[in-house]
mmCIF file of C-alpha atoms in Angstrom:
data_model
loop_
_atom_site.group_PDB
_atom_site.id
_atom_site.type_symbol
_atom_site.label_atom_id
_atom_site.label_comp_id
_atom_site.label_asym_id
_atom_site.label_seq_id
_atom_site.Cartn_x
_atom_site.Cartn_y
_atom_site.Cartn_z
ATOM 1 C CA UNK A 1 0.000 0.000 0.000
ATOM 2 C CA UNK A 2 1.101 3.532 -0.615
ATOM 3 C CA UNK A 3 1.523 6.142 2.087
ATOM 4 C CA UNK A 4 -1.525 7.995 0.781
ATOM 5 C CA UNK A 5 -3.658 4.847 1.055
ATOM 6 C CA UNK A 6 -2.405 4.213 4.596
ATOM 7 C CA UNK A 7 -3.152 7.793 5.579
ATOM 8 C CA UNK A 8 -6.642 7.563 4.108
ATOM 9 C CA UNK A 9 -7.340 4.260 5.908
ATOM 10 C CA UNK A 10 -6.108 5.775 9.159
ATOM 11 C CA UNK A 11 -8.337 8.867 8.765
ATOM 12 C CA UNK A 12 -11.300 6.658 7.868
ATOM 13 C CA UNK A 13 -10.764 4.487 10.959
ATOM 14 C CA UNK A 14 -10.530 7.581 13.190
ATOM 15 C CA UNK A 15 -13.650 9.061 11.597
ATOM 16 C CA UNK A 16 -15.540 5.809 12.143
ATOM 17 C CA UNK A 17 -14.423 5.680 15.767
ATOM 18 C CA UNK A 18 -15.679 9.239 16.289
ATOM 19 C CA UNK A 19 -18.970 8.377 14.569
ATOM 20 C CA UNK A 20 -19.423 5.286 16.780
ATOM 21 C CA UNK A 21 -18.742 7.364 19.889
ATOM 22 C CA UNK A 22 -21.315 9.929 18.734
ATOM 23 C CA UNK A 23 -24.143 7.549 17.798
ATOM 24 C CA UNK A 24 -23.684 5.512 20.976
ATOM 25 C CA UNK A 25 -23.562 8.564 23.278
ATOM 26 C CA UNK A 26 -26.475 8.880 25.694
ATOM 27 C CA UNK A 27 -27.024 12.519 24.720
ATOM 28 C CA UNK A 28 -27.344 11.578 21.046
ATOM 29 C CA UNK A 29 -29.778 8.758 21.824
ATOM 30 C CA UNK A 30 -31.849 11.011 24.073
ATOM 31 C CA UNK A 31 -31.983 13.679 21.375
ATOM 32 C CA UNK A 32 -33.233 11.132 18.816
ATOM 33 C CA UNK A 33 -35.830 9.815 21.308
ATOM 34 C CA UNK A 34 -37.000 13.387 21.951
ATOM 35 C CA UNK A 35 -37.311 13.977 18.198
ATOM 36 C CA UNK A 36 -39.284 10.753 17.815
ATOM 37 C CA UNK A 37 -41.714 11.944 20.508
ATOM 38 C CA UNK A 38 -42.000 15.422 18.960
ATOM 39 C CA UNK A 39 -42.538 13.849 15.545
ATOM 40 C CA UNK A 40 -45.250 11.567 16.929
ATOM 41 C CA UNK A 41 -46.980 14.590 18.459
ATOM 42 C CA UNK A 42 -46.781 16.459 15.142
ATOM 43 C CA UNK A 43 -48.249 13.501 13.268
ATOM 44 C CA UNK A 44 -51.099 13.454 15.791
ATOM 45 C CA UNK A 45 -51.656 17.207 15.447
ATOM 46 C CA UNK A 46 -51.845 16.836 11.664
ATOM 47 C CA UNK A 47 -55.122 14.935 12.135
ATOM 48 C CA UNK A 48 -56.851 18.033 13.560
ATOM 49 C CA UNK A 49 -58.413 20.000 10.669
ATOM 50 C CA UNK A 50 -58.670 23.293 12.574
ATOM 51 C CA UNK A 51 -55.055 23.189 13.653
ATOM 52 C CA UNK A 52 -53.919 22.256 10.159
ATOM 53 C CA UNK A 53 -55.855 25.189 8.718
ATOM 54 C CA UNK A 54 -53.975 27.610 10.996
ATOM 55 C CA UNK A 55 -50.583 25.962 11.393
ATOM 56 C CA UNK A 56 -50.358 23.338 8.631
ATOM 57 C CA UNK A 57 -47.286 24.758 6.857
ATOM 58 C CA UNK A 58 -45.387 25.070 10.143
ATOM 59 C CA UNK A 59 -46.218 21.487 11.144
ATOM 60 C CA UNK A 60 -45.280 20.192 7.686
ATOM 61 C CA UNK A 61 -41.978 22.094 7.720
ATOM 62 C CA UNK A 62 -41.144 20.833 11.217
ATOM 63 C CA UNK A 63 -41.988 17.297 10.107
ATOM 64 C CA UNK A 64 -39.633 17.639 7.136
ATOM 65 C CA UNK A 65 -36.796 18.998 9.306
ATOM 66 C CA UNK A 66 -37.187 16.096 11.751
ATOM 67 C CA UNK A 67 -37.282 13.646 8.847
ATOM 68 C CA UNK A 68 -34.040 15.134 7.499
ATOM 69 C CA UNK A 69 -32.458 14.704 10.944
ATOM 70 C CA UNK A 70 -33.610 11.060 10.996
ATOM 71 C CA UNK A 71 -32.078 10.471 7.558
ATOM 72 C CA UNK A 72 -28.834 12.090 8.721
ATOM 73 C CA UNK A 73 -28.832 9.966 11.878
ATOM 74 C CA UNK A 74 -29.301 6.784 9.837
ATOM 75 C CA UNK A 75 -26.495 7.773 7.458
ATOM 76 C CA UNK A 76 -24.212 8.452 10.412
ATOM 77 C CA UNK A 77 -25.095 5.090 11.957
ATOM 78 C CA UNK A 78 -24.476 3.349 8.605
ATOM 79 C CA UNK A 79 -21.056 4.975 8.383
ATOM 80 C CA UNK A 80 -20.226 4.223 12.021
ATOM 81 C CA UNK A 81 -21.224 0.564 11.974
ATOM 82 C CA UNK A 82 -20.443 -0.323 8.361
ATOM 83 C CA UNK A 83 -21.712 -3.738 7.270
ATOM 84 C CA UNK A 84 -22.865 -4.532 10.826
ATOM 85 C CA UNK A 85 -25.629 -1.965 10.303
ATOM 86 C CA UNK A 86 -27.239 -4.176 7.652
ATOM 87 C CA UNK A 87 -27.072 -7.265 9.875
ATOM 88 C CA UNK A 88 -28.927 -5.587 12.740
ATOM 89 C CA UNK A 89 -32.712 -6.091 12.388
ATOM 90 C CA UNK A 90 -33.461 -3.010 14.492
ATOM 91 C CA UNK A 91 -31.351 -0.831 12.211
ATOM 92 C CA UNK A 92 -33.227 -2.225 9.212
ATOM 93 C CA UNK A 93 -36.514 -1.515 11.006
ATOM 94 C CA UNK A 94 -35.434 2.089 11.648
ATOM 95 C CA UNK A 95 -34.398 2.446 8.014
ATOM 96 C CA UNK A 96 -37.733 1.098 6.765
ATOM 97 C CA UNK A 97 -39.782 3.392 9.008
ATOM 98 C CA UNK A 98 -37.847 6.445 7.856
ATOM 99 C CA UNK A 99 -37.885 5.321 4.204
ATOM 100 C CA UNK A 100 -41.685 5.076 4.257
ATOM 101 C CA UNK A 101 -41.838 8.785 5.053
ATOM 102 C CA UNK A 102 -39.698 9.546 2.010
ATOM 103 C CA UNK A 103 -42.263 8.020 -0.373
ATOM 104 C CA UNK A 104 -43.943 10.746 -2.479
ATOM 105 C CA UNK A 105 -47.403 11.744 -1.265
ATOM 106 C CA UNK A 106 -49.330 10.972 -4.462
ATOM 107 C CA UNK A 107 -52.481 8.878 -4.741
ATOM 108 C CA UNK A 108 -50.698 5.649 -5.682
ATOM 109 C CA UNK A 109 -48.627 5.709 -2.485
ATOM 110 C CA UNK A 110 -51.122 7.341 -0.104
ATOM 111 C CA UNK A 111 -51.424 4.145 1.948
ATOM 112 C CA UNK A 112 -47.661 3.992 2.431
ATOM 113 C CA UNK A 113 -47.669 7.663 3.359
ATOM 114 C CA UNK A 114 -50.194 6.900 6.111
ATOM 115 C CA UNK A 115 -47.632 4.529 7.603
ATOM 116 C CA UNK A 116 -45.562 7.547 8.678
ATOM 117 C CA UNK A 117 -46.946 6.928 12.140
ATOM 118 C CA UNK A 118 -44.622 3.916 12.307
ATOM 119 C CA UNK A 119 -41.813 6.383 12.989
ATOM 120 C CA UNK A 120 -43.060 6.462 16.588
ATOM 121 C CA UNK A 121 -42.199 2.749 16.793
ATOM 122 C CA UNK A 122 -38.542 3.720 16.468
ATOM 123 C CA UNK A 123 -38.775 4.142 20.229
ATOM 124 C CA UNK A 124 -38.698 0.359 20.434
ATOM 125 C CA UNK A 125 -35.265 0.231 18.862
ATOM 126 C CA UNK A 126 -34.012 3.028 21.130
ATOM 127 C CA UNK A 127 -34.681 1.130 24.364
ATOM 128 C CA UNK A 128 -33.169 -2.328 24.950
ATOM 129 C CA UNK A 129 -35.980 -3.199 27.388
ATOM 130 C CA UNK A 130 -38.613 -2.622 24.721
ATOM 131 C CA UNK A 131 -36.577 -4.651 22.226
ATOM 132 C CA UNK A 132 -36.598 -7.629 24.598
ATOM 133 C CA UNK A 133 -40.381 -7.363 25.046
ATOM 134 C CA UNK A 134 -40.977 -7.257 21.282
ATOM 135 C CA UNK A 135 -38.553 -10.130 20.671
ATOM 136 C CA UNK A 136 -40.392 -12.132 23.365
ATOM 137 C CA UNK A 137 -43.723 -11.431 21.687
ATOM 138 C CA UNK A 138 -42.381 -12.542 18.311
ATOM 139 C CA UNK A 139 -40.894 -15.706 19.763
ATOM 140 C CA UNK A 140 -44.282 -16.489 21.386
ATOM 141 C CA UNK A 141 -46.175 -16.353 18.072
ATOM 142 C CA UNK A 142 -45.531 -20.023 17.117
ATOM 143 C CA UNK A 143 -46.678 -21.099 20.572
ATOM 144 C CA UNK A 144 -49.846 -19.044 20.189
ATOM 145 C CA UNK A 145 -50.576 -20.957 16.979
ATOM 146 C CA UNK A 146 -50.342 -24.248 18.874
ATOM 147 C CA UNK A 147 -52.655 -22.948 21.585
ATOM 148 C CA UNK A 148 -55.159 -21.813 18.949
ATOM 149 C CA UNK A 149 -55.033 -25.279 17.328
ATOM 150 C CA UNK A 150 -55.760 -26.967 20.683
ATOM 151 C CA UNK A 151 -58.672 -24.584 21.282
ATOM 152 C CA UNK A 152 -60.112 -25.352 17.836
ATOM 153 C CA UNK A 153 -59.917 -29.083 18.538
ATOM 154 C CA UNK A 154 -61.570 -28.627 21.952
ATOM 155 C CA UNK A 155 -64.333 -26.474 20.495
ATOM 156 C CA UNK A 156 -64.880 -29.031 17.720
ATOM 157 C CA UNK A 157 -65.298 -31.912 20.156
ATOM 158 C CA UNK A 158 -67.138 -29.952 22.860
ATOM 159 C CA UNK A 159 -69.318 -27.336 21.130
ATOM 160 C CA UNK A 160 -71.123 -24.854 23.336
#
């Protein structure tokens, strides 16, 4: 390798280390959680016709600024974690919820646009306790199917 390549690799490694320190800092995480809560409140306020008539452009602009911050945060996390970002299901979930908001608001995609409220579910990925609860619920789904099958058999043999 040339000296220029070594220098570039060294700068890249330092930049990644700084990015990891930033995205894993408690202050950064708290700021993102606060923005998620503010964004959820804005999405709720957008359902009030009277408020939208008076403050619609302000709410829409604030929503767009928060969305831009979310996109920037995801890009920073992608840079910080590299390929590990794509192997983390919660990072993919965050990416999908933000990507849905980037879909144009025309008639063909109006249903996807309504899914913007999923951005509030990014709170799940921000808190490890909530992640464990959701993972427990998903791991219980096959068991729930077995319970439902037993109930169907019981109801078949012993109708009310």
